[in-house]
Amino acid sequence: MMARNWVLDVPTDDAYRIGRILFDVQHDRAEEARFFADPAAYLASADISEGARKALAETDIGALYLLGANPYLLRAYCLQLRVPEAKYLAALRAVEGQAHG
Protein backbone atom coordinates (compact mmCIF):
# COMPACT_ATOMS: atom_id res chain seq x y z
CA MET A 1 0.00 0.00 0.00
CA MET A 2 1.32 3.41 -0.88
CA ALA A 3 0.68 6.84 0.52
CA ARG A 4 0.88 9.94 -1.58
CA ASN A 5 3.05 12.93 -0.87
CA TRP A 6 3.04 16.02 -3.05
CA VAL A 7 5.34 14.45 -5.66
CA LEU A 8 5.60 10.67 -5.40
CA ASP A 9 3.90 7.53 -4.18
CA VAL A 10 5.82 6.61 -1.03
CA PRO A 11 5.75 3.49 1.13
CA THR A 12 3.69 3.67 4.30
CA ASP A 13 5.26 3.36 7.73
CA ASP A 14 3.88 -0.18 7.93
CA ALA A 15 5.54 -1.08 4.61
CA TYR A 16 8.90 0.19 5.86
CA ARG A 17 8.58 -1.64 9.17
CA ILE A 18 7.51 -4.89 7.51
CA GLY A 19 10.55 -4.63 5.26
CA ARG A 20 12.78 -3.98 8.26
CA ILE A 21 11.47 -7.09 10.00
CA LEU A 22 11.92 -9.21 6.86
CA PHE A 23 15.46 -7.89 6.43
CA ASP A 24 16.40 -8.46 10.07
CA VAL A 25 15.00 -11.99 10.12
CA GLN A 26 16.94 -12.81 6.95
CA HIS A 27 20.26 -11.20 7.88
CA ASP A 28 20.63 -11.61 11.64
CA ARG A 29 20.73 -15.18 12.99
CA ALA A 30 19.66 -14.06 16.48
CA GLU A 31 16.61 -12.25 15.06
CA GLU A 32 15.83 -15.25 12.89
CA ALA A 33 15.95 -17.58 15.90
CA ARG A 34 13.77 -15.25 18.00
CA PHE A 35 11.22 -14.83 15.22
CA PHE A 36 10.84 -18.49 14.38
CA ALA A 37 10.80 -19.59 18.02
CA ASP A 38 7.65 -17.54 18.64
CA PRO A 39 6.45 -15.21 15.85
CA ALA A 40 3.60 -13.80 17.95
CA ALA A 41 5.95 -12.84 20.79
CA TYR A 42 8.49 -11.38 18.35
CA LEU A 43 5.85 -9.27 16.65
CA ALA A 44 4.04 -8.22 19.85
CA SER A 45 6.41 -5.30 20.39
CA ALA A 46 6.76 -4.38 16.71
CA ASP A 47 5.40 -0.95 15.80
CA ILE A 48 3.12 -2.27 13.03
CA SER A 49 -0.61 -2.52 12.46
CA GLU A 50 -2.55 -5.53 13.63
CA GLY A 51 -3.05 -6.50 9.97
CA ALA A 52 0.69 -6.45 9.35
CA ARG A 53 1.32 -8.42 12.53
CA LYS A 54 -1.20 -11.08 11.45
CA ALA A 55 0.14 -11.25 7.88
CA LEU A 56 3.72 -11.74 9.12
CA ALA A 57 2.75 -14.32 11.74
CA GLU A 58 0.76 -16.30 9.17
CA THR A 59 3.15 -15.72 6.23
CA ASP A 60 0.25 -14.32 4.23
CA ILE A 61 2.19 -13.47 1.09
CA GLY A 62 -0.65 -11.67 -0.66
CA ALA A 63 -1.50 -9.55 2.38
CA LEU A 64 2.16 -8.64 2.94
CA TYR A 65 2.46 -7.58 -0.69
CA LEU A 66 -0.70 -5.46 -0.44
CA LEU A 67 0.64 -3.89 2.75
CA GLY A 68 3.62 -2.71 0.74
CA ALA A 69 6.28 -5.27 1.59
CA ASN A 70 9.27 -4.93 -0.71
CA PRO A 71 8.85 -7.78 -3.21
CA TYR A 72 12.56 -8.65 -3.14
CA LEU A 73 12.61 -8.93 0.65
CA LEU A 74 9.32 -10.82 0.57
CA ARG A 75 10.68 -13.34 -1.97
CA ALA A 76 13.89 -13.83 0.01
CA TYR A 77 11.82 -14.40 3.14
CA CYS A 78 9.72 -16.99 1.32
CA LEU A 79 12.88 -18.71 0.11
CA GLN A 80 14.10 -18.75 3.71
CA LEU A 81 10.84 -20.51 4.65
CA ARG A 82 11.16 -22.83 1.64
CA VAL A 83 7.86 -21.63 0.20
CA PRO A 84 7.63 -23.19 -3.26
CA GLU A 85 7.86 -20.76 -6.17
CA ALA A 86 4.44 -21.83 -7.44
CA LYS A 87 2.81 -21.05 -4.08
CA TYR A 88 4.55 -17.66 -3.88
CA LEU A 89 3.45 -16.69 -7.40
CA ALA A 90 -0.10 -17.98 -6.84
CA ALA A 91 -0.39 -15.80 -3.73
CA LEU A 92 0.69 -12.73 -5.69
CA ARG A 93 -1.63 -13.53 -8.60
CA ALA A 94 -4.53 -13.92 -6.18
CA VAL A 95 -4.20 -10.27 -5.13
CA GLU A 96 -3.18 -8.89 -8.51
CA GLY A 97 -6.39 -6.93 -9.03
CA GLN A 98 -6.11 -5.29 -5.61
CA ALA A 99 -2.44 -4.32 -5.83
CA HIS A 100 -2.53 -1.02 -7.67
CA GLY A 101 -6.11 0.14 -7.28
mmCIF file of N, CA, C and O in Angstrom:
data_model
loop_
_atom_site.group_PDB
_atom_site.id
_atom_site.type_symbol
_atom_site.label_atom_id
_atom_site.label_comp_id
_atom_site.label_asym_id
_atom_site.label_seq_id
_atom_site.Cartn_x
_atom_site.Cartn_y
_atom_site.Cartn_z
ATOM 1 N N MET A 1 0.857 -1.171 0.000
ATOM 2 C CA MET A 1 0.000 0.000 0.000
ATOM 3 C C MET A 1 0.901 1.231 0.000
ATOM 4 O O MET A 1 1.902 1.278 0.680
ATOM 5 N N MET A 2 0.521 2.202 -0.763
ATOM 6 C CA MET A 2 1.318 3.413 -0.881
ATOM 7 C C MET A 2 0.532 4.603 -0.360
ATOM 8 O O MET A 2 -0.683 4.633 -0.429
ATOM 9 N N ALA A 3 1.259 5.557 0.144
ATOM 10 C CA ALA A 3 0.681 6.843 0.520
ATOM 11 C C ALA A 3 1.152 7.837 -0.522
ATOM 12 O O ALA A 3 2.090 7.587 -1.260
ATOM 13 N N ARG A 4 0.512 8.959 -0.576
ATOM 14 C CA ARG A 4 0.884 9.945 -1.584
ATOM 15 C C ARG A 4 1.418 11.189 -0.886
ATOM 16 O O ARG A 4 0.809 11.689 0.048
ATOM 17 N N ASN A 5 2.616 11.617 -1.322
ATOM 18 C CA ASN A 5 3.052 12.935 -0.873
ATOM 19 C C ASN A 5 2.834 13.879 -2.050
ATOM 20 O O ASN A 5 2.196 13.519 -3.025
ATOM 21 N N TRP A 6 3.343 15.064 -1.997
ATOM 22 C CA TRP A 6 3.038 16.023 -3.054
ATOM 23 C C TRP A 6 3.699 15.705 -4.385
ATOM 24 O O TRP A 6 3.338 16.261 -5.394
ATOM 25 N N VAL A 7 4.653 14.759 -4.411
ATOM 26 C CA VAL A 7 5.340 14.447 -5.658
ATOM 27 C C VAL A 7 5.241 12.979 -6.042
ATOM 28 O O VAL A 7 4.997 12.645 -7.186
ATOM 29 N N LEU A 8 5.440 12.087 -5.091
ATOM 30 C CA LEU A 8 5.601 10.671 -5.397
ATOM 31 C C LEU A 8 4.692 9.792 -4.547
ATOM 32 O O LEU A 8 4.257 10.181 -3.468
ATOM 33 N N ASP A 9 4.470 8.563 -5.040
ATOM 34 C CA ASP A 9 3.899 7.532 -4.178
ATOM 35 C C ASP A 9 5.032 7.070 -3.276
ATOM 36 O O ASP A 9 6.136 6.791 -3.741
ATOM 37 N N VAL A 10 4.786 7.007 -1.980
ATOM 38 C CA VAL A 10 5.824 6.609 -1.030
ATOM 39 C C VAL A 10 5.299 5.471 -0.157
ATOM 40 O O VAL A 10 4.102 5.414 0.129
ATOM 41 N N PRO A 11 6.185 4.580 0.260
ATOM 42 C CA PRO A 11 5.745 3.488 1.125
ATOM 43 C C PRO A 11 5.199 4.013 2.455
ATOM 44 O O PRO A 11 5.657 5.028 2.972
ATOM 45 N N THR A 12 4.241 3.310 2.994
ATOM 46 C CA THR A 12 3.690 3.672 4.299
ATOM 47 C C THR A 12 4.681 3.283 5.395
ATOM 48 O O THR A 12 5.637 2.535 5.155
ATOM 49 N N ASP A 13 4.430 3.754 6.593
ATOM 50 C CA ASP A 13 5.264 3.364 7.731
ATOM 51 C C ASP A 13 5.208 1.853 7.933
ATOM 52 O O ASP A 13 6.228 1.221 8.217
ATOM 53 N N ASP A 14 4.015 1.273 7.793
ATOM 54 C CA ASP A 14 3.883 -0.181 7.929
ATOM 55 C C ASP A 14 4.753 -0.909 6.904
ATOM 56 O O ASP A 14 5.413 -1.894 7.237
ATOM 57 N N ALA A 15 4.748 -0.442 5.665
ATOM 58 C CA ALA A 15 5.543 -1.085 4.613
ATOM 59 C C ALA A 15 7.023 -1.060 4.982
ATOM 60 O O ALA A 15 7.727 -2.065 4.841
ATOM 61 N N TYR A 16 7.492 0.086 5.461
ATOM 62 C CA TYR A 16 8.899 0.186 5.862
ATOM 63 C C TYR A 16 9.196 -0.785 7.005
ATOM 64 O O TYR A 16 10.194 -1.506 6.986
ATOM 65 N N ARG A 17 8.323 -0.806 7.993
ATOM 66 C CA ARG A 17 8.578 -1.641 9.175
ATOM 67 C C ARG A 17 8.481 -3.135 8.852
ATOM 68 O O ARG A 17 9.228 -3.945 9.396
ATOM 69 N N ILE A 18 7.579 -3.499 7.958
ATOM 70 C CA ILE A 18 7.506 -4.893 7.506
ATOM 71 C C ILE A 18 8.824 -5.259 6.827
ATOM 72 O O ILE A 18 9.404 -6.306 7.091
ATOM 73 N N GLY A 19 9.285 -4.388 5.953
ATOM 74 C CA GLY A 19 10.549 -4.628 5.262
ATOM 75 C C GLY A 19 11.713 -4.758 6.229
ATOM 76 O O GLY A 19 12.601 -5.601 6.061
ATOM 77 N N ARG A 20 11.710 -3.932 7.250
ATOM 78 C CA ARG A 20 12.777 -3.978 8.257
ATOM 79 C C ARG A 20 12.767 -5.322 8.986
ATOM 80 O O ARG A 20 13.814 -5.932 9.212
ATOM 81 N N ILE A 21 11.580 -5.797 9.327
ATOM 82 C CA ILE A 21 11.467 -7.095 9.997
ATOM 83 C C ILE A 21 11.944 -8.206 9.068
ATOM 84 O O ILE A 21 12.732 -9.072 9.473
ATOM 85 N N LEU A 22 11.489 -8.184 7.820
ATOM 86 C CA LEU A 22 11.920 -9.207 6.858
ATOM 87 C C LEU A 22 13.435 -9.199 6.701
ATOM 88 O O LEU A 22 14.081 -10.246 6.696
ATOM 89 N N PHE A 23 14.004 -8.010 6.583
ATOM 90 C CA PHE A 23 15.457 -7.888 6.432
ATOM 91 C C PHE A 23 16.169 -8.439 7.660
ATOM 92 O O PHE A 23 17.118 -9.224 7.549
ATOM 93 N N ASP A 24 15.739 -8.023 8.840
ATOM 94 C CA ASP A 24 16.396 -8.458 10.074
ATOM 95 C C ASP A 24 16.329 -9.974 10.246
ATOM 96 O O ASP A 24 17.320 -10.608 10.627
ATOM 97 N N VAL A 25 15.163 -10.548 9.963
ATOM 98 C CA VAL A 25 14.999 -11.993 10.120
ATOM 99 C C VAL A 25 15.867 -12.753 9.120
ATOM 100 O O VAL A 25 16.353 -13.838 9.414
ATOM 101 N N GLN A 26 16.121 -12.155 7.966
ATOM 102 C CA GLN A 26 16.938 -12.809 6.950
ATOM 103 C C GLN A 26 18.439 -12.631 7.182
ATOM 104 O O GLN A 26 19.228 -13.482 6.769
ATOM 105 N N HIS A 27 18.837 -11.542 7.813
ATOM 106 C CA HIS A 27 20.258 -11.204 7.880
ATOM 107 C C HIS A 27 20.885 -11.292 9.267
ATOM 108 O O HIS A 27 22.087 -11.100 9.401
ATOM 109 N N ASP A 28 20.108 -11.558 10.274
ATOM 110 C CA ASP A 28 20.627 -11.615 11.635
ATOM 111 C C ASP A 28 20.155 -12.928 12.256
ATOM 112 O O ASP A 28 18.964 -13.105 12.508
ATOM 113 N N ARG A 29 21.091 -13.832 12.495
ATOM 114 C CA ARG A 29 20.733 -15.175 12.989
ATOM 115 C C ARG A 29 20.003 -15.118 14.329
ATOM 116 O O ARG A 29 19.108 -15.921 14.587
ATOM 117 N N ALA A 30 20.349 -14.180 15.193
ATOM 118 C CA ALA A 30 19.662 -14.057 16.485
ATOM 119 C C ALA A 30 18.211 -13.635 16.278
ATOM 120 O O ALA A 30 17.300 -14.169 16.928
ATOM 121 N N GLU A 31 17.989 -12.673 15.367
ATOM 122 C CA GLU A 31 16.610 -12.246 15.062
ATOM 123 C C GLU A 31 15.828 -13.385 14.419
ATOM 124 O O GLU A 31 14.658 -13.597 14.735
ATOM 125 N N GLU A 32 16.474 -14.106 13.531
ATOM 126 C CA GLU A 32 15.829 -15.253 12.885
ATOM 127 C C GLU A 32 15.389 -16.276 13.944
ATOM 128 O O GLU A 32 14.239 -16.736 13.923
ATOM 129 N N ALA A 33 16.270 -16.606 14.860
ATOM 130 C CA ALA A 33 15.953 -17.579 15.902
ATOM 131 C C ALA A 33 14.805 -17.087 16.783
ATOM 132 O O ALA A 33 13.876 -17.855 17.082
ATOM 133 N N ARG A 34 14.843 -15.822 17.173
ATOM 134 C CA ARG A 34 13.769 -15.255 18.002
ATOM 135 C C ARG A 34 12.431 -15.287 17.274
ATOM 136 O O ARG A 34 11.402 -15.643 17.837
ATOM 137 N N PHE A 35 12.454 -14.877 16.001
ATOM 138 C CA PHE A 35 11.221 -14.825 15.219
ATOM 139 C C PHE A 35 10.603 -16.212 15.078
ATOM 140 O O PHE A 35 9.422 -16.406 15.355
ATOM 141 N N PHE A 36 11.393 -17.172 14.653
ATOM 142 C CA PHE A 36 10.838 -18.494 14.378
ATOM 143 C C PHE A 36 10.541 -19.292 15.643
ATOM 144 O O PHE A 36 9.732 -20.212 15.606
ATOM 145 N N ALA A 37 11.129 -18.929 16.751
ATOM 146 C CA ALA A 37 10.804 -19.586 18.019
ATOM 147 C C ALA A 37 9.379 -19.238 18.456
ATOM 148 O O ALA A 37 8.642 -20.091 18.956
ATOM 149 N N ASP A 38 8.981 -17.982 18.227
ATOM 150 C CA ASP A 38 7.646 -17.537 18.637
ATOM 151 C C ASP A 38 7.293 -16.256 17.882
ATOM 152 O O ASP A 38 7.496 -15.154 18.390
ATOM 153 N N PRO A 39 6.766 -16.398 16.646
ATOM 154 C CA PRO A 39 6.452 -15.211 15.848
ATOM 155 C C PRO A 39 5.533 -14.208 16.554
ATOM 156 O O PRO A 39 5.750 -13.010 16.473
ATOM 157 N N ALA A 40 4.539 -14.705 17.272
ATOM 158 C CA ALA A 40 3.604 -13.800 17.954
ATOM 159 C C ALA A 40 4.322 -12.961 19.001
ATOM 160 O O ALA A 40 4.087 -11.750 19.108
ATOM 161 N N ALA A 41 5.195 -13.579 19.773
ATOM 162 C CA ALA A 41 5.946 -12.838 20.794
ATOM 163 C C ALA A 41 6.905 -11.843 20.134
ATOM 164 O O ALA A 41 7.042 -10.702 20.597
ATOM 165 N N TYR A 42 7.549 -12.264 19.069
ATOM 166 C CA TYR A 42 8.488 -11.385 18.351
ATOM 167 C C TYR A 42 7.757 -10.143 17.832
ATOM 168 O O TYR A 42 8.241 -9.029 17.930
ATOM 169 N N LEU A 43 6.587 -10.359 17.284
ATOM 170 C CA LEU A 43 5.847 -9.270 16.651
ATOM 171 C C LEU A 43 5.041 -8.433 17.638
ATOM 172 O O LEU A 43 4.608 -7.335 17.297
ATOM 173 N N ALA A 44 4.858 -8.928 18.856
ATOM 174 C CA ALA A 44 4.042 -8.219 19.846
ATOM 175 C C ALA A 44 4.553 -6.801 20.111
ATOM 176 O O ALA A 44 3.761 -5.881 20.301
ATOM 177 N N SER A 45 5.856 -6.628 20.100
ATOM 178 C CA SER A 45 6.412 -5.303 20.393
ATOM 179 C C SER A 45 6.731 -4.496 19.130
ATOM 180 O O SER A 45 7.182 -3.357 19.220
ATOM 181 N N ALA A 46 6.476 -5.086 17.968
ATOM 182 C CA ALA A 46 6.759 -4.376 16.714
ATOM 183 C C ALA A 46 5.761 -3.244 16.514
ATOM 184 O O ALA A 46 4.572 -3.397 16.787
ATOM 185 N N ASP A 47 6.237 -2.128 16.034
ATOM 186 C CA ASP A 47 5.398 -0.955 15.796
ATOM 187 C C ASP A 47 4.746 -1.067 14.416
ATOM 188 O O ASP A 47 5.097 -0.344 13.481
ATOM 189 N N ILE A 48 3.831 -2.035 14.293
ATOM 190 C CA ILE A 48 3.121 -2.275 13.035
ATOM 191 C C ILE A 48 1.638 -2.454 13.338
ATOM 192 O O ILE A 48 1.255 -2.711 14.474
ATOM 193 N N SER A 49 0.840 -2.343 12.300
ATOM 194 C CA SER A 49 -0.607 -2.521 12.464
ATOM 195 C C SER A 49 -0.927 -3.977 12.800
ATOM 196 O O SER A 49 -0.113 -4.884 12.565
ATOM 197 N N GLU A 50 -2.110 -4.174 13.310
ATOM 198 C CA GLU A 50 -2.551 -5.535 13.628
ATOM 199 C C GLU A 50 -2.609 -6.380 12.356
ATOM 200 O O GLU A 50 -2.270 -7.562 12.366
ATOM 201 N N GLY A 51 -3.015 -5.774 11.247
ATOM 202 C CA GLY A 51 -3.053 -6.496 9.971
ATOM 203 C C GLY A 51 -1.677 -6.951 9.529
ATOM 204 O O GLY A 51 -1.503 -8.068 9.040
ATOM 205 N N ALA A 52 -0.682 -6.093 9.702
ATOM 206 C CA ALA A 52 0.692 -6.452 9.348
ATOM 207 C C ALA A 52 1.210 -7.540 10.277
ATOM 208 O O ALA A 52 1.876 -8.484 9.844
ATOM 209 N N ARG A 53 0.897 -7.414 11.540
ATOM 210 C CA ARG A 53 1.318 -8.421 12.533
ATOM 211 C C ARG A 53 0.747 -9.794 12.161
ATOM 212 O O ARG A 53 1.459 -10.797 12.143
ATOM 213 N N LYS A 54 -0.533 -9.827 11.826
ATOM 214 C CA LYS A 54 -1.197 -11.081 11.452
ATOM 215 C C LYS A 54 -0.607 -11.650 10.159
ATOM 216 O O LYS A 54 -0.336 -12.848 10.064
ATOM 217 N N ALA A 55 -0.396 -10.795 9.167
ATOM 218 C CA ALA A 55 0.142 -11.248 7.884
ATOM 219 C C ALA A 55 1.546 -11.834 8.054
ATOM 220 O O ALA A 55 1.870 -12.860 7.445
ATOM 221 N N LEU A 56 2.373 -11.207 8.877
ATOM 222 C CA LEU A 56 3.715 -11.735 9.122
ATOM 223 C C LEU A 56 3.663 -13.049 9.886
ATOM 224 O O LEU A 56 4.356 -14.008 9.534
ATOM 225 N N ALA A 57 2.843 -13.110 10.917
ATOM 226 C CA ALA A 57 2.754 -14.321 11.741
ATOM 227 C C ALA A 57 2.246 -15.511 10.924
ATOM 228 O O ALA A 57 2.666 -16.642 11.154
ATOM 229 N N GLU A 58 1.362 -15.232 9.969
ATOM 230 C CA GLU A 58 0.763 -16.300 9.168
ATOM 231 C C GLU A 58 1.434 -16.491 7.814
ATOM 232 O O GLU A 58 0.996 -17.313 7.020
ATOM 233 N N THR A 59 2.484 -15.719 7.537
ATOM 234 C CA THR A 59 3.146 -15.720 6.230
ATOM 235 C C THR A 59 2.114 -15.596 5.117
ATOM 236 O O THR A 59 2.075 -16.384 4.176
ATOM 237 N N ASP A 60 1.264 -14.592 5.239
ATOM 238 C CA ASP A 60 0.246 -14.317 4.230
ATOM 239 C C ASP A 60 0.894 -13.456 3.145
ATOM 240 O O ASP A 60 0.944 -12.228 3.241
ATOM 241 N N ILE A 61 1.401 -14.117 2.143
ATOM 242 C CA ILE A 61 2.190 -13.466 1.095
ATOM 243 C C ILE A 61 1.402 -12.368 0.400
ATOM 244 O O ILE A 61 1.899 -11.257 0.204
ATOM 245 N N GLY A 62 0.176 -12.660 0.027
ATOM 246 C CA GLY A 62 -0.650 -11.672 -0.659
ATOM 247 C C GLY A 62 -0.896 -10.444 0.205
ATOM 248 O O GLY A 62 -0.776 -9.310 -0.246
ATOM 249 N N ALA A 63 -1.247 -10.670 1.466
ATOM 250 C CA ALA A 63 -1.499 -9.547 2.379
ATOM 251 C C ALA A 63 -0.240 -8.722 2.596
ATOM 252 O O ALA A 63 -0.290 -7.487 2.613
ATOM 253 N N LEU A 64 0.902 -9.382 2.750
ATOM 254 C CA LEU A 64 2.159 -8.644 2.940
ATOM 255 C C LEU A 64 2.467 -7.784 1.718
ATOM 256 O O LEU A 64 2.878 -6.630 1.842
ATOM 257 N N TYR A 65 2.228 -8.342 0.544
ATOM 258 C CA TYR A 65 2.458 -7.576 -0.686
ATOM 259 C C TYR A 65 1.529 -6.359 -0.738
ATOM 260 O O TYR A 65 1.961 -5.248 -1.033
ATOM 261 N N LEU A 66 0.256 -6.575 -0.413
ATOM 262 C CA LEU A 66 -0.700 -5.461 -0.438
ATOM 263 C C LEU A 66 -0.387 -4.409 0.626
ATOM 264 O O LEU A 66 -0.696 -3.228 0.447
ATOM 265 N N LEU A 67 0.237 -4.826 1.711
ATOM 266 C CA LEU A 67 0.638 -3.886 2.754
ATOM 267 C C LEU A 67 1.896 -3.109 2.375
ATOM 268 O O LEU A 67 2.315 -2.223 3.101
ATOM 269 N N GLY A 68 2.480 -3.464 1.239
ATOM 270 C CA GLY A 68 3.625 -2.705 0.738
ATOM 271 C C GLY A 68 4.969 -3.336 0.985
ATOM 272 O O GLY A 68 6.004 -2.683 0.819
ATOM 273 N N ALA A 69 4.995 -4.610 1.380
ATOM 274 C CA ALA A 69 6.278 -5.275 1.587
ATOM 275 C C ALA A 69 7.096 -5.228 0.302
ATOM 276 O O ALA A 69 6.568 -5.443 -0.792
ATOM 277 N N ASN A 70 8.371 -4.933 0.439
ATOM 278 C CA ASN A 70 9.270 -4.928 -0.709
ATOM 279 C C ASN A 70 9.260 -6.322 -1.324
ATOM 280 O O ASN A 70 9.514 -7.306 -0.628
ATOM 281 N N PRO A 71 8.963 -6.445 -2.613
ATOM 282 C CA PRO A 71 8.849 -7.780 -3.212
ATOM 283 C C PRO A 71 10.140 -8.587 -3.179
ATOM 284 O O PRO A 71 10.104 -9.811 -3.105
ATOM 285 N N TYR A 72 11.290 -7.927 -3.206
ATOM 286 C CA TYR A 72 12.560 -8.652 -3.138
ATOM 287 C C TYR A 72 12.785 -9.221 -1.740
ATOM 288 O O TYR A 72 13.210 -10.363 -1.585
ATOM 289 N N LEU A 73 12.480 -8.431 -0.719
ATOM 290 C CA LEU A 73 12.606 -8.927 0.652
ATOM 291 C C LEU A 73 11.570 -10.014 0.921
ATOM 292 O O LEU A 73 11.859 -11.007 1.594
ATOM 293 N N LEU A 74 10.375 -9.833 0.384
ATOM 294 C CA LEU A 74 9.322 -10.822 0.568
ATOM 295 C C LEU A 74 9.709 -12.149 -0.087
ATOM 296 O O LEU A 74 9.538 -13.218 0.504
ATOM 297 N N ARG A 75 10.262 -12.099 -1.280
ATOM 298 C CA ARG A 75 10.679 -13.337 -1.967
ATOM 299 C C ARG A 75 11.803 -14.013 -1.210
ATOM 300 O O ARG A 75 11.803 -15.231 -1.031
ATOM 301 N N ALA A 76 12.785 -13.244 -0.752
ATOM 302 C CA ALA A 76 13.894 -13.825 0.006
ATOM 303 C C ALA A 76 13.384 -14.484 1.288
ATOM 304 O O ALA A 76 13.847 -15.560 1.680
ATOM 305 N N TYR A 77 12.421 -13.841 1.926
ATOM 306 C CA TYR A 77 11.817 -14.397 3.137
ATOM 307 C C TYR A 77 11.125 -15.724 2.823
ATOM 308 O O TYR A 77 11.263 -16.701 3.562
ATOM 309 N N CYS A 78 10.397 -15.757 1.721
ATOM 310 C CA CYS A 78 9.719 -16.990 1.323
ATOM 311 C C CYS A 78 10.717 -18.087 0.974
ATOM 312 O O CYS A 78 10.483 -19.261 1.275
ATOM 313 N N LEU A 79 11.834 -17.721 0.371
ATOM 314 C CA LEU A 79 12.884 -18.707 0.111
ATOM 315 C C LEU A 79 13.441 -19.239 1.426
ATOM 316 O O LEU A 79 13.709 -20.433 1.559
ATOM 317 N N GLN A 80 13.616 -18.355 2.392
ATOM 318 C CA GLN A 80 14.100 -18.750 3.713
ATOM 319 C C GLN A 80 13.153 -19.778 4.341
ATOM 320 O O GLN A 80 13.594 -20.708 5.006
ATOM 321 N N LEU A 81 11.861 -19.604 4.114
ATOM 322 C CA LEU A 81 10.843 -20.514 4.648
ATOM 323 C C LEU A 81 10.610 -21.728 3.751
ATOM 324 O O LEU A 81 9.778 -22.570 4.057
ATOM 325 N N ARG A 82 11.308 -21.763 2.624
ATOM 326 C CA ARG A 82 11.162 -22.830 1.640
ATOM 327 C C ARG A 82 9.743 -22.901 1.066
ATOM 328 O O ARG A 82 9.180 -23.967 0.842
ATOM 329 N N VAL A 83 9.166 -21.717 0.865
ATOM 330 C CA VAL A 83 7.861 -21.629 0.204
ATOM 331 C C VAL A 83 8.104 -21.909 -1.275
ATOM 332 O O VAL A 83 8.928 -21.229 -1.902
ATOM 333 N N PRO A 84 7.422 -22.883 -1.844
ATOM 334 C CA PRO A 84 7.628 -23.188 -3.264
ATOM 335 C C PRO A 84 7.305 -21.981 -4.153
ATOM 336 O O PRO A 84 6.386 -21.206 -3.864
ATOM 337 N N GLU A 85 8.048 -21.857 -5.224
ATOM 338 C CA GLU A 85 7.857 -20.756 -6.175
ATOM 339 C C GLU A 85 6.411 -20.680 -6.652
ATOM 340 O O GLU A 85 5.834 -19.598 -6.734
ATOM 341 N N ALA A 86 5.815 -21.818 -6.950
ATOM 342 C CA ALA A 86 4.436 -21.833 -7.444
ATOM 343 C C ALA A 86 3.472 -21.257 -6.402
ATOM 344 O O ALA A 86 2.550 -20.517 -6.753
ATOM 345 N N LYS A 87 3.675 -21.569 -5.139
ATOM 346 C CA LYS A 87 2.809 -21.053 -4.078
ATOM 347 C C LYS A 87 2.995 -19.540 -3.924
ATOM 348 O O LYS A 87 2.030 -18.794 -3.750
ATOM 349 N N TYR A 88 4.241 -19.090 -3.982
ATOM 350 C CA TYR A 88 4.550 -17.663 -3.879
ATOM 351 C C TYR A 88 3.861 -16.889 -5.015
ATOM 352 O O TYR A 88 3.169 -15.897 -4.783
ATOM 353 N N LEU A 89 4.036 -17.367 -6.242
ATOM 354 C CA LEU A 89 3.446 -16.687 -7.395
ATOM 355 C C LEU A 89 1.916 -16.743 -7.367
ATOM 356 O O LEU A 89 1.254 -15.761 -7.714
ATOM 357 N N ALA A 90 1.361 -17.859 -6.937
ATOM 358 C CA ALA A 90 -0.101 -17.977 -6.843
ATOM 359 C C ALA A 90 -0.657 -16.967 -5.842
ATOM 360 O O ALA A 90 -1.702 -16.357 -6.080
ATOM 361 N N ALA A 91 0.054 -16.768 -4.740
ATOM 362 C CA ALA A 91 -0.392 -15.795 -3.732
ATOM 363 C C ALA A 91 -0.376 -14.382 -4.296
ATOM 364 O O ALA A 91 -1.288 -13.586 -4.036
ATOM 365 N N LEU A 92 0.626 -14.056 -5.077
ATOM 366 C CA LEU A 92 0.691 -12.728 -5.693
ATOM 367 C C LEU A 92 -0.388 -12.562 -6.762
ATOM 368 O O LEU A 92 -1.028 -11.508 -6.851
ATOM 369 N N ARG A 93 -0.591 -13.600 -7.556
ATOM 370 C CA ARG A 93 -1.626 -13.527 -8.598
ATOM 371 C C ARG A 93 -3.015 -13.382 -7.992
ATOM 372 O O ARG A 93 -3.883 -12.729 -8.566
ATOM 373 N N ALA A 94 -3.219 -13.975 -6.828
ATOM 374 C CA ALA A 94 -4.533 -13.923 -6.182
ATOM 375 C C ALA A 94 -4.912 -12.502 -5.767
ATOM 376 O O ALA A 94 -6.088 -12.192 -5.662
ATOM 377 N N VAL A 95 -3.927 -11.645 -5.547
ATOM 378 C CA VAL A 95 -4.201 -10.273 -5.125
ATOM 379 C C VAL A 95 -3.899 -9.257 -6.220
ATOM 380 O O VAL A 95 -3.958 -8.052 -5.985
ATOM 381 N N GLU A 96 -3.597 -9.745 -7.399
ATOM 382 C CA GLU A 96 -3.175 -8.889 -8.506
ATOM 383 C C GLU A 96 -4.134 -7.733 -8.765
ATOM 384 O O GLU A 96 -3.708 -6.595 -8.925
ATOM 385 N N GLY A 97 -5.414 -7.980 -8.762
ATOM 386 C CA GLY A 97 -6.385 -6.934 -9.034
ATOM 387 C C GLY A 97 -6.484 -5.886 -7.943
ATOM 388 O O GLY A 97 -6.940 -4.765 -8.176
ATOM 389 N N GLN A 98 -6.043 -6.207 -6.745
ATOM 390 C CA GLN A 98 -6.105 -5.289 -5.613
ATOM 391 C C GLN A 98 -4.835 -4.464 -5.453
ATOM 392 O O GLN A 98 -4.829 -3.471 -4.725
ATOM 393 N N ALA A 99 -3.764 -4.870 -6.110
ATOM 394 C CA ALA A 99 -2.437 -4.320 -5.831
ATOM 395 C C ALA A 99 -2.275 -2.844 -6.178
ATOM 396 O O ALA A 99 -1.615 -2.129 -5.444
ATOM 397 N N HIS A 100 -2.825 -2.394 -7.257
ATOM 398 C CA HIS A 100 -2.535 -1.021 -7.669
ATOM 399 C C HIS A 100 -3.791 -0.203 -7.882
ATOM 400 O O HIS A 100 -3.827 0.690 -8.711
ATOM 401 N N GLY A 101 -4.831 -0.540 -7.119
ATOM 402 C CA GLY A 101 -6.110 0.142 -7.280
ATOM 403 C C GLY A 101 -6.104 1.459 -6.633
ATOM 404 O O GLY A 101 -6.651 2.421 -6.853
#
